Amino acid sequence: MITRIDPGARMSEAVIHGDTIYLAGQVGNAGEDIASQTRTALAEIDELLAKAGSDKSKILMATIWLADIADFAGMNSVWDQWVDQANPPARATGESRLADPGWKVEIIVVAAKG
């Protein structure tokens, strides 16, 4: 069975298949600094995981795209306060041009259901 959360014409914010939750890339507000954008993206992840019946302790994998790898430390300062220290996910971070030039970070996660 497949469940789609907040589906739109182009994509769903989250898709659940079996016991696995796939989230679309979450971003902050264009124009804000890296810390603010990261906090916003992580808050959206928390909200979507809750809608899907999960939480950040069940994140399996996180992929983080930064528009400028120089923002790595700034993003990590927020991530490190947010991530479940007892259950850190596998993670990859890279630099990429994002869809909106005002975005500095996009975070994509795959999680297990509760």
JSON list of C-alpha atoms in Angstrom, two decimals:
[
{"chain": "A", "resi": 1, "resn": "MET", "atom": "CA", "xyz": [0.00, 0.00, 0.00]},
{"chain": "A", "resi": 2, "resn": "ILE", "atom": "CA", "xyz": [1.19, 3.54, -0.80]},
{"chain": "A", "resi": 3, "resn": "THR", "atom": "CA", "xyz": [0.06, 6.60, 1.16]},
{"chain": "A", "resi": 4, "resn": "ARG", "atom": "CA", "xyz": [0.78, 10.13, -0.05]},
{"chain": "A", "resi": 5, "resn": "ILE", "atom": "CA", "xyz": [0.91, 13.06, 2.36]},
{"chain": "A", "resi": 6, "resn": "ASP", "atom": "CA", "xyz": [0.15, 16.57, 1.12]},
{"chain": "A", "resi": 7, "resn": "PRO", "atom": "CA", "xyz": [0.06, 15.59, -2.57]},
{"chain": "A", "resi": 8, "resn": "GLY", "atom": "CA", "xyz": [0.19, 18.31, -5.20]},
{"chain": "A", "resi": 9, "resn": "ALA", "atom": "CA", "xyz": [0.17, 18.43, -8.97]},
{"chain": "A", "resi": 10, "resn": "ARG", "atom": "CA", "xyz": [3.93, 17.87, -9.19]},
{"chain": "A", "resi": 11, "resn": "MET", "atom": "CA", "xyz": [4.83, 15.94, -6.02]},
{"chain": "A", "resi": 12, "resn": "SER", "atom": "CA", "xyz": [3.83, 14.78, -2.58]},
{"chain": "A", "resi": 13, "resn": "GLU", "atom": "CA", "xyz": [5.56, 16.15, 0.50]},
{"chain": "A", "resi": 14, "resn": "ALA", "atom": "CA", "xyz": [5.89, 12.58, 1.80]},
{"chain": "A", "resi": 15, "resn": "VAL", "atom": "CA", "xyz": [5.18, 9.07, 0.53]},
{"chain": "A", "resi": 16, "resn": "ILE", "atom": "CA", "xyz": [4.79, 6.02, 2.75]},
{"chain": "A", "resi": 17, "resn": "HIS", "atom": "CA", "xyz": [5.38, 2.56, 1.29]},
{"chain": "A", "resi": 18, "resn": "GLY", "atom": "CA", "xyz": [5.21, -0.27, 3.77]},
{"chain": "A", "resi": 19, "resn": "ASP", "atom": "CA", "xyz": [7.16, 0.86, 6.83]},
{"chain": "A", "resi": 20, "resn": "THR", "atom": "CA", "xyz": [9.34, 3.36, 4.95]},
{"chain": "A", "resi": 21, "resn": "ILE", "atom": "CA", "xyz": [8.69, 7.11, 4.69]},
{"chain": "A", "resi": 22, "resn": "TYR", "atom": "CA", "xyz": [10.22, 9.17, 1.88]},
{"chain": "A", "resi": 23, "resn": "LEU", "atom": "CA", "xyz": [10.18, 12.95, 2.30]},
{"chain": "A", "resi": 24, "resn": "ALA", "atom": "CA", "xyz": [10.51, 15.48, -0.48]},
{"chain": "A", "resi": 25, "resn": "GLY", "atom": "CA", "xyz": [13.34, 17.97, -0.10]},
{"chain": "A", "resi": 26, "resn": "GLN", "atom": "CA", "xyz": [12.60, 20.52, 2.61]},
{"chain": "A", "resi": 27, "resn": "VAL", "atom": "CA", "xyz": [13.92, 24.06, 2.41]},
{"chain": "A", "resi": 28, "resn": "GLY", "atom": "CA", "xyz": [13.82, 27.25, 4.44]},
{"chain": "A", "resi": 29, "resn": "ASN", "atom": "CA", "xyz": [12.69, 30.71, 3.45]},
{"chain": "A", "resi": 30, "resn": "ALA", "atom": "CA", "xyz": [14.61, 32.19, 0.53]},
{"chain": "A", "resi": 31, "resn": "GLY", "atom": "CA", "xyz": [16.87, 35.04, 1.56]},
{"chain": "A", "resi": 32, "resn": "GLU", "atom": "CA", "xyz": [17.33, 34.00, 5.20]},
{"chain": "A", "resi": 33, "resn": "ASP", "atom": "CA", "xyz": [20.72, 32.95, 6.57]},
{"chain": "A", "resi": 34, "resn": "ILE", "atom": "CA", "xyz": [21.84, 29.33, 6.63]},
{"chain": "A", "resi": 35, "resn": "ALA", "atom": "CA", "xyz": [20.94, 28.77, 10.29]},
{"chain": "A", "resi": 36, "resn": "SER", "atom": "CA", "xyz": [17.39, 30.09, 9.84]},
{"chain": "A", "resi": 37, "resn": "GLN", "atom": "CA", "xyz": [16.84, 28.09, 6.65]},
{"chain": "A", "resi": 38, "resn": "THR", "atom": "CA", "xyz": [18.16, 24.93, 8.30]},
{"chain": "A", "resi": 39, "resn": "ARG", "atom": "CA", "xyz": [15.89, 25.39, 11.35]},
{"chain": "A", "resi": 40, "resn": "THR", "atom": "CA", "xyz": [12.87, 25.89, 9.08]},
{"chain": "A", "resi": 41, "resn": "ALA", "atom": "CA", "xyz": [13.67, 22.82, 6.96]},
{"chain": "A", "resi": 42, "resn": "LEU", "atom": "CA", "xyz": [14.15, 20.66, 10.07]},
{"chain": "A", "resi": 43, "resn": "ALA", "atom": "CA", "xyz": [10.87, 21.91, 11.57]},
{"chain": "A", "resi": 44, "resn": "GLU", "atom": "CA", "xyz": [9.10, 20.90, 8.34]},
{"chain": "A", "resi": 45, "resn": "ILE", "atom": "CA", "xyz": [10.74, 17.47, 8.57]},
{"chain": "A", "resi": 46, "resn": "ASP", "atom": "CA", "xyz": [9.51, 17.10, 12.16]},
{"chain": "A", "resi": 47, "resn": "GLU", "atom": "CA", "xyz": [5.98, 18.02, 11.07]},
{"chain": "A", "resi": 48, "resn": "LEU", "atom": "CA", "xyz": [5.91, 15.66, 8.08]},
{"chain": "A", "resi": 49, "resn": "LEU", "atom": "CA", "xyz": [7.34, 12.77, 10.07]},
{"chain": "A", "resi": 50, "resn": "ALA", "atom": "CA", "xyz": [4.66, 13.29, 12.72]},
{"chain": "A", "resi": 51, "resn": "LYS", "atom": "CA", "xyz": [1.94, 13.23, 10.03]},
{"chain": "A", "resi": 52, "resn": "ALA", "atom": "CA", "xyz": [3.45, 9.96, 8.79]},
{"chain": "A", "resi": 53, "resn": "GLY", "atom": "CA", "xyz": [3.54, 8.38, 12.25]},
{"chain": "A", "resi": 54, "resn": "SER", "atom": "CA", "xyz": [7.28, 8.73, 12.88]},
{"chain": "A", "resi": 55, "resn": "ASP", "atom": "CA", "xyz": [9.89, 11.09, 14.32]},
{"chain": "A", "resi": 56, "resn": "LYS", "atom": "CA", "xyz": [13.51, 12.10, 13.86]},
{"chain": "A", "resi": 57, "resn": "SER", "atom": "CA", "xyz": [14.77, 9.15, 15.94]},
{"chain": "A", "resi": 58, "resn": "LYS", "atom": "CA", "xyz": [13.66, 6.88, 13.09]},
{"chain": "A", "resi": 59, "resn": "ILE", "atom": "CA", "xyz": [15.43, 8.71, 10.24]},
{"chain": "A", "resi": 60, "resn": "LEU", "atom": "CA", "xyz": [17.44, 6.17, 8.27]},
{"chain": "A", "resi": 61, "resn": "MET", "atom": "CA", "xyz": [19.19, 8.48, 5.78]},
{"chain": "A", "resi": 62, "resn": "ALA", "atom": "CA", "xyz": [19.55, 12.21, 5.27]},
{"chain": "A", "resi": 63, "resn": "THR", "atom": "CA", "xyz": [20.81, 13.86, 2.10]},
{"chain": "A", "resi": 64, "resn": "ILE", "atom": "CA", "xyz": [21.69, 17.53, 2.47]},
{"chain": "A", "resi": 65, "resn": "TRP", "atom": "CA", "xyz": [22.34, 19.85, -0.44]},
{"chain": "A", "resi": 66, "resn": "LEU", "atom": "CA", "xyz": [24.03, 23.19, 0.20]},
{"chain": "A", "resi": 67, "resn": "ALA", "atom": "CA", "xyz": [24.09, 25.95, -2.41]},
{"chain": "A", "resi": 68, "resn": "ASP", "atom": "CA", "xyz": [27.53, 26.87, -1.03]},
{"chain": "A", "resi": 69, "resn": "ILE", "atom": "CA", "xyz": [29.64, 24.30, 0.81]},
{"chain": "A", "resi": 70, "resn": "ALA", "atom": "CA", "xyz": [31.06, 27.22, 2.82]},
{"chain": "A", "resi": 71, "resn": "ASP", "atom": "CA", "xyz": [27.76, 27.03, 4.76]},
{"chain": "A", "resi": 72, "resn": "PHE", "atom": "CA", "xyz": [28.62, 23.51, 6.00]},
{"chain": "A", "resi": 73, "resn": "ALA", "atom": "CA", "xyz": [29.59, 24.62, 9.52]},
{"chain": "A", "resi": 74, "resn": "GLY", "atom": "CA", "xyz": [26.56, 26.91, 9.86]},
{"chain": "A", "resi": 75, "resn": "MET", "atom": "CA", "xyz": [24.18, 24.15, 8.79]},
{"chain": "A", "resi": 76, "resn": "ASN", "atom": "CA", "xyz": [25.90, 21.64, 11.10]},
{"chain": "A", "resi": 77, "resn": "SER", "atom": "CA", "xyz": [25.58, 23.97, 14.10]},
{"chain": "A", "resi": 78, "resn": "VAL", "atom": "CA", "xyz": [21.77, 23.73, 13.75]},
{"chain": "A", "resi": 79, "resn": "TRP", "atom": "CA", "xyz": [21.72, 20.06, 12.68]},
{"chain": "A", "resi": 80, "resn": "ASP", "atom": "CA", "xyz": [23.85, 18.99, 15.66]},
{"chain": "A", "resi": 81, "resn": "GLN", "atom": "CA", "xyz": [21.37, 20.57, 18.12]},
{"chain": "A", "resi": 82, "resn": "TRP", "atom": "CA", "xyz": [18.40, 18.97, 16.33]},
{"chain": "A", "resi": 83, "resn": "VAL", "atom": "CA", "xyz": [19.49, 15.43, 15.44]},
{"chain": "A", "resi": 84, "resn": "ASP", "atom": "CA", "xyz": [18.68, 12.59, 17.86]},
{"chain": "A", "resi": 85, "resn": "GLN", "atom": "CA", "xyz": [22.15, 11.95, 19.29]},
{"chain": "A", "resi": 86, "resn": "ALA", "atom": "CA", "xyz": [21.18, 8.41, 20.33]},
{"chain": "A", "resi": 87, "resn": "ASN", "atom": "CA", "xyz": [19.96, 7.56, 16.81]},
{"chain": "A", "resi": 88, "resn": "PRO", "atom": "CA", "xyz": [21.94, 9.52, 14.21]},
{"chain": "A", "resi": 89, "resn": "PRO", "atom": "CA", "xyz": [21.06, 8.63, 10.62]},
{"chain": "A", "resi": 90, "resn": "ALA", "atom": "CA", "xyz": [23.40, 7.86, 7.78]},
{"chain": "A", "resi": 91, "resn": "ARG", "atom": "CA", "xyz": [24.04, 11.20, 6.07]},
{"chain": "A", "resi": 92, "resn": "ALA", "atom": "CA", "xyz": [25.55, 12.71, 2.95]},
{"chain": "A", "resi": 93, "resn": "THR", "atom": "CA", "xyz": [26.13, 16.41, 2.27]},
{"chain": "A", "resi": 94, "resn": "GLY", "atom": "CA", "xyz": [27.09, 17.99, -1.02]},
{"chain": "A", "resi": 95, "resn": "GLU", "atom": "CA", "xyz": [27.08, 21.26, -2.90]},
{"chain": "A", "resi": 96, "resn": "SER", "atom": "CA", "xyz": [24.53, 21.87, -5.63]},
{"chain": "A", "resi": 97, "resn": "ARG", "atom": "CA", "xyz": [22.72, 24.73, -7.30]},
{"chain": "A", "resi": 98, "resn": "LEU", "atom": "CA", "xyz": [19.23, 24.65, -5.79]},
{"chain": "A", "resi": 99, "resn": "ALA", "atom": "CA", "xyz": [15.95, 25.37, -7.62]},
{"chain": "A", "resi": 100, "resn": "ASP", "atom": "CA", "xyz": [15.57, 28.86, -6.10]},
{"chain": "A", "resi": 101, "resn": "PRO", "atom": "CA", "xyz": [18.70, 31.04, -5.91]},
{"chain": "A", "resi": 102, "resn": "GLY", "atom": "CA", "xyz": [17.57, 32.27, -2.47]},
{"chain": "A", "resi": 103, "resn": "TRP", "atom": "CA", "xyz": [17.67, 28.79, -0.96]},
{"chain": "A", "resi": 104, "resn": "LYS", "atom": "CA", "xyz": [20.85, 27.83, 0.86]},
{"chain": "A", "resi": 105, "resn": "VAL", "atom": "CA", "xyz": [19.94, 24.31, 2.00]},
{"chain": "A", "resi": 106, "resn": "GLU", "atom": "CA", "xyz": [17.65, 21.44, 1.01]},
{"chain": "A", "resi": 107, "resn": "ILE", "atom": "CA", "xyz": [17.27, 18.39, 3.25]},
{"chain": "A", "resi": 108, "resn": "ILE", "atom": "CA", "xyz": [15.84, 15.06, 2.08]},
{"chain": "A", "resi": 109, "resn": "VAL", "atom": "CA", "xyz": [15.19, 12.19, 4.50]},
{"chain": "A", "resi": 110, "resn": "VAL", "atom": "CA", "xyz": [14.07, 8.60, 4.45]},
{"chain": "A", "resi": 111, "resn": "ALA", "atom": "CA", "xyz": [12.66, 7.27, 7.73]},
{"chain": "A", "resi": 112, "resn": "ALA", "atom": "CA", "xyz": [11.04, 4.20, 9.24]},
{"chain": "A", "resi": 113, "resn": "LYS", "atom": "CA", "xyz": [7.48, 4.31, 10.51]},
{"chain": "A", "resi": 114, "resn": "GLY", "atom": "CA", "xyz": [6.89, 4.28, 14.25]}
]
